[in-house]
Coordinates of C-alpha atoms in Angstrom, one line a residue:
Chain A
M1 CA 0.0 0.0 0.0
A2 CA 1.3 3.4 -0.9
I3 CA 1.8 6.0 1.8
S4 CA -0.8 8.6 2.3
V5 CA 0.1 12.3 2.5
P6 CA -2.6 14.4 4.1
D7 CA -3.3 18.0 3.1
V8 CA -1.2 19.3 6.0
G9 CA 1.7 17.1 4.9
E10 CA 1.5 18.2 1.3
N11 CA 1.5 21.9 2.4
L12 CA 4.5 21.3 4.6
I13 CA 6.5 19.6 1.8
L14 CA 5.8 22.4 -0.5
E15 CA 7.0 25.0 2.0
M16 CA 10.1 23.0 2.7
I17 CA 10.9 22.8 -1.0
V18 CA 10.9 26.6 -1.3
N19 CA 12.7 27.1 2.1
K20 CA 9.7 28.8 3.6
T21 CA 9.8 26.2 6.4
A22 CA 12.9 24.5 7.6
A23 CA 13.1 20.7 7.4
Q24 CA 13.2 18.8 10.7
N25 CA 14.0 15.2 11.7
L26 CA 11.0 12.9 11.3
V27 CA 9.6 10.7 14.0
L28 CA 8.1 7.3 13.1
K29 CA 5.3 6.0 15.3
L30 CA 3.0 3.0 15.2
Y31 CA -0.7 3.6 15.8
S32 CA -3.3 1.4 17.5
N33 CA -6.7 2.9 16.5
N34 CA -8.5 1.6 13.5
I35 CA -7.8 4.5 11.2
T36 CA -7.7 4.5 7.4
P37 CA -5.6 7.5 6.4
A38 CA -7.5 10.4 4.8
E39 CA -6.5 13.7 3.4
S40 CA -8.1 15.5 6.3
D41 CA -5.9 13.9 8.9
T42 CA -3.5 15.5 11.4
A43 CA -1.2 13.9 13.9
G44 CA -4.1 14.0 16.4
T45 CA -6.0 11.5 14.3
Y46 CA -3.7 8.7 15.3
T47 CA -3.4 7.0 18.7
E48 CA 0.2 6.1 19.3
S49 CA 1.0 2.5 20.4
T50 CA 1.9 1.9 24.0
F51 CA 2.8 -1.8 24.2
T52 CA 5.7 -2.7 26.5
G53 CA 9.0 -2.1 24.8
Y54 CA 7.6 0.4 22.3
S55 CA 9.2 3.7 21.6
A56 CA 9.0 6.0 18.6
A57 CA 11.9 6.1 16.3
T58 CA 13.6 9.3 15.3
L59 CA 14.6 9.3 11.6
T60 CA 17.7 11.5 11.6
G61 CA 18.2 13.5 8.5
A62 CA 21.8 12.5 7.9
S63 CA 21.0 8.8 8.2
W64 CA 18.7 8.7 5.2
G65 CA 20.3 7.1 2.2
A66 CA 21.1 9.2 -0.9
A67 CA 18.0 9.8 -3.0
S68 CA 18.2 7.7 -6.2
G69 CA 15.7 7.0 -9.0
G70 CA 13.2 9.3 -7.4
S71 CA 13.3 7.4 -4.1
I72 CA 14.9 7.8 -0.7
A73 CA 15.0 5.2 2.1
Y74 CA 16.0 4.8 5.7
A75 CA 17.2 1.7 7.5
Q76 CA 14.5 -0.7 8.6
Q77 CA 13.1 0.1 12.0
T78 CA 11.9 -2.7 14.3
F79 CA 9.5 -2.2 17.2
T80 CA 9.7 -5.2 19.5
C81 CA 7.3 -6.1 22.3
S82 CA 9.1 -6.9 25.6
G83 CA 6.2 -7.7 27.9
A84 CA 3.1 -9.7 27.4
G85 CA -0.2 -7.9 26.7
S86 CA -2.6 -7.3 23.9
E87 CA -2.6 -4.3 21.6
N88 CA -3.6 -3.9 18.0
C89 CA -1.3 -2.3 15.4
Y90 CA -3.0 -0.8 12.3
G91 CA -0.1 1.1 10.8
Y92 CA 2.4 3.9 11.3
F93 CA 2.5 7.6 11.0
V94 CA 5.4 10.0 10.6
I95 CA 5.5 13.5 12.1
Q96 CA 8.1 16.3 12.3
T97 CA 10.0 16.1 15.5
T98 CA 9.5 19.7 16.6
S99 CA 6.3 21.0 15.0
G100 CA 4.5 17.6 15.4
T101 CA 3.0 18.1 12.0
L102 CA 1.8 14.9 10.3
V103 CA 3.8 14.3 7.1
Y104 CA 2.5 10.9 6.0
S105 CA 1.0 7.6 7.2
E106 CA 0.3 4.1 6.1
R107 CA -2.2 1.5 7.1
G108 CA -1.0 -2.1 6.8
T109 CA -2.7 -4.8 4.8
G110 CA -4.6 -7.4 6.7
V111 CA -4.5 -5.4 9.9
P112 CA -4.8 -5.4 12.8
F113 CA -1.6 -7.1 13.7
V114 CA -2.1 -8.1 17.4
I115 CA 0.9 -7.7 19.6
T116 CA 0.6 -10.1 22.5
T117 CA 3.9 -12.0 23.1
V118 CA 7.4 -11.0 24.1
G119 CA 9.3 -10.8 20.9
D120 CA 6.4 -9.9 18.7
N121 CA 7.6 -7.1 16.4
V122 CA 6.7 -4.7 13.7
K123 CA 9.2 -3.7 11.0
V124 CA 9.0 -0.6 8.9
T125 CA 11.4 0.4 6.2
P126 CA 10.8 4.1 5.7
T127 CA 10.8 4.8 2.0
I128 CA 9.5 7.7 0.0
T129 CA 9.2 7.7 -3.7
A130 CA 8.2 10.7 -5.8
S131 CA 6.7 10.1 -9.2
Chain B
M1 CA 4.2 -49.9 32.8
W2 CA 1.7 -48.2 30.4
N3 CA -1.4 -47.1 32.1
P4 CA -4.2 -45.9 29.7
F5 CA -6.0 -44.3 32.6
K6 CA -3.1 -42.2 33.7
K7 CA -3.9 -38.5 33.8
K8 CA -2.4 -36.8 30.8
E9 CA 0.3 -34.3 31.6
P10 CA -0.8 -30.8 30.6
E11 CA 0.7 -29.6 27.4
V12 CA 2.9 -26.6 27.6
I13 CA 2.0 -24.4 24.7
F14 CA 4.8 -22.1 23.5
V15 CA 3.5 -19.1 21.7
A16 CA 6.2 -18.1 19.3
P17 CA 6.7 -14.4 18.7
T18 CA 5.2 -13.1 15.4
S19 CA 6.3 -10.4 13.2
Y20 CA 4.6 -7.9 10.9
E21 CA 6.5 -6.1 8.2
F22 CA 5.4 -3.1 6.2
V23 CA 6.8 -3.8 2.8
P24 CA 8.1 -0.5 1.4
E25 CA 6.1 0.5 -1.5
G26 CA 5.7 4.0 -0.2
A27 CA 5.2 6.7 -2.8
I28 CA 4.2 10.3 -2.7
K29 CA 2.0 10.1 -5.7
K30 CA -1.6 10.4 -6.6
P31 CA -2.6 8.1 -9.5
K32 CA -2.6 10.0 -12.7
R33 CA -6.3 9.9 -13.8
D34 CA -8.6 12.0 -15.9
D35 CA -11.1 12.3 -13.0
N36 CA -10.8 13.6 -9.5
W37 CA -10.7 10.3 -7.6
R38 CA -7.7 10.2 -5.3
Q39 CA -6.4 8.1 -2.4
G40 CA -7.5 9.3 1.0
M41 CA -10.5 11.1 -0.4
W42 CA -13.7 11.3 1.6
V43 CA -16.6 9.7 -0.3
V44 CA -20.1 8.6 0.3
C45 CA -21.1 5.0 -0.6
D46 CA -24.4 3.4 0.3
M47 CA -25.2 6.7 2.1
T48 CA -22.3 6.0 4.5
P49 CA -19.1 8.1 4.9
A50 CA -16.1 6.3 3.6
I51 CA -12.5 6.8 2.6
L52 CA -11.2 5.8 -0.8
H53 CA -8.2 3.8 0.3
K54 CA -7.1 2.2 -3.0
L55 CA -7.8 3.1 -6.6
Y56 CA -8.0 0.7 -9.4
E57 CA -9.0 1.5 -13.0
Y58 CA -12.7 1.4 -12.6
S59 CA -13.2 0.5 -9.0
G60 CA -11.8 1.4 -5.6
E61 CA -11.4 -0.1 -2.1
V62 CA -13.4 2.0 0.2
H63 CA -13.2 1.9 4.0
Y64 CA -16.5 2.7 5.7
V65 CA -16.1 4.9 8.7
D66 CA -18.1 5.1 11.9
P67 CA -19.4 8.7 12.1
E68 CA -19.0 8.7 15.9
T69 CA -15.5 7.3 16.3
G70 CA -14.0 8.1 12.9
Q71 CA -12.6 4.5 12.9
T72 CA -12.9 2.0 10.1
V73 CA -15.8 -0.5 10.3
M74 CA -15.8 -2.3 7.0
E75 CA -13.8 -2.5 3.8
K76 CA -15.3 -3.1 0.4
I77 CA -14.4 -2.9 -3.3
V78 CA -17.0 -0.9 -5.3
A79 CA -17.3 0.5 -8.8
L80 CA -16.3 4.2 -8.9
N81 CA -19.6 5.1 -10.4
E82 CA -21.2 4.0 -7.1
L83 CA -19.3 6.8 -5.3
R84 CA -19.5 10.5 -5.0
Q85 CA -17.3 12.9 -3.1
A86 CA -18.5 13.7 0.4
T87 CA -19.7 17.1 1.3
W88 CA -18.1 19.0 4.2
S89 CA -20.9 18.0 6.6
E90 CA -20.8 14.4 5.6
I91 CA -17.2 14.0 6.7
P92 CA -17.4 12.7 10.3
S93 CA -16.7 15.7 12.5
V94 CA -14.1 13.7 14.5
R95 CA -12.1 13.3 11.3
R96 CA -12.8 16.8 9.9
Q97 CA -9.5 18.3 10.7
F98 CA -9.2 20.9 8.1
D99 CA -11.2 24.1 7.9
R100 CA -14.1 24.7 5.6
E101 CA -12.2 26.8 3.1
V102 CA -9.5 24.2 2.7
A103 CA -12.1 21.5 2.3
R104 CA -13.8 23.6 -0.3
G105 CA -10.5 23.9 -2.2
L106 CA -10.3 20.1 -2.2
G107 CA -13.8 19.7 -3.6
Y108 CA -15.8 19.2 -0.5
G109 CA -18.8 21.4 -1.1
D110 CA -21.6 22.4 1.3

């Protein structure tokens, strides 16, 4: 499934291209509410995961690979459960670290993925392709 | 000696950890189409608010949304001619996170 860029994310990207708004590191978060991304979304639409062992991942600007072929990627991020429980994971969303503005999100296929057992994990390889 | 009436030892069930992987296919793109259908668009289908989640040539995967919670309640593939773009007031208020002017610019009329 392709990522979904909401209206606020599109506007932010446009302002960054022309240097009206400075770029910031991005933060990758999983979400636990049953949301299908829509163009009206903001970061507040999504409920961040809270399972034991979870913490959001900061995507540092310098650690992205070089853009190539209209695509840019970051090393795979793994979110691993370290305590038994039960929480649904429906997807992930990416915000700017300081402004908190939603940049994009993605709902998984065949979700929810239920996190119950120590060692359960969710892997995301941040990749953005412009075409 | 084998005793068929001996109580069976309880089985220990080991639940192996499972993993979910988002396969990167991410793209900032809206399908190039002659019409205005786009991923993430609010539509009305069967008189219910829904989000156009995936677009195919003549059909789309819509996710029906609970007007109260804003969460997804059902997924269905429908012909695009069964859809129409939602109006501002038809978008569930809990998911209506842009103002009316912005919405109008995106085609959500009154």
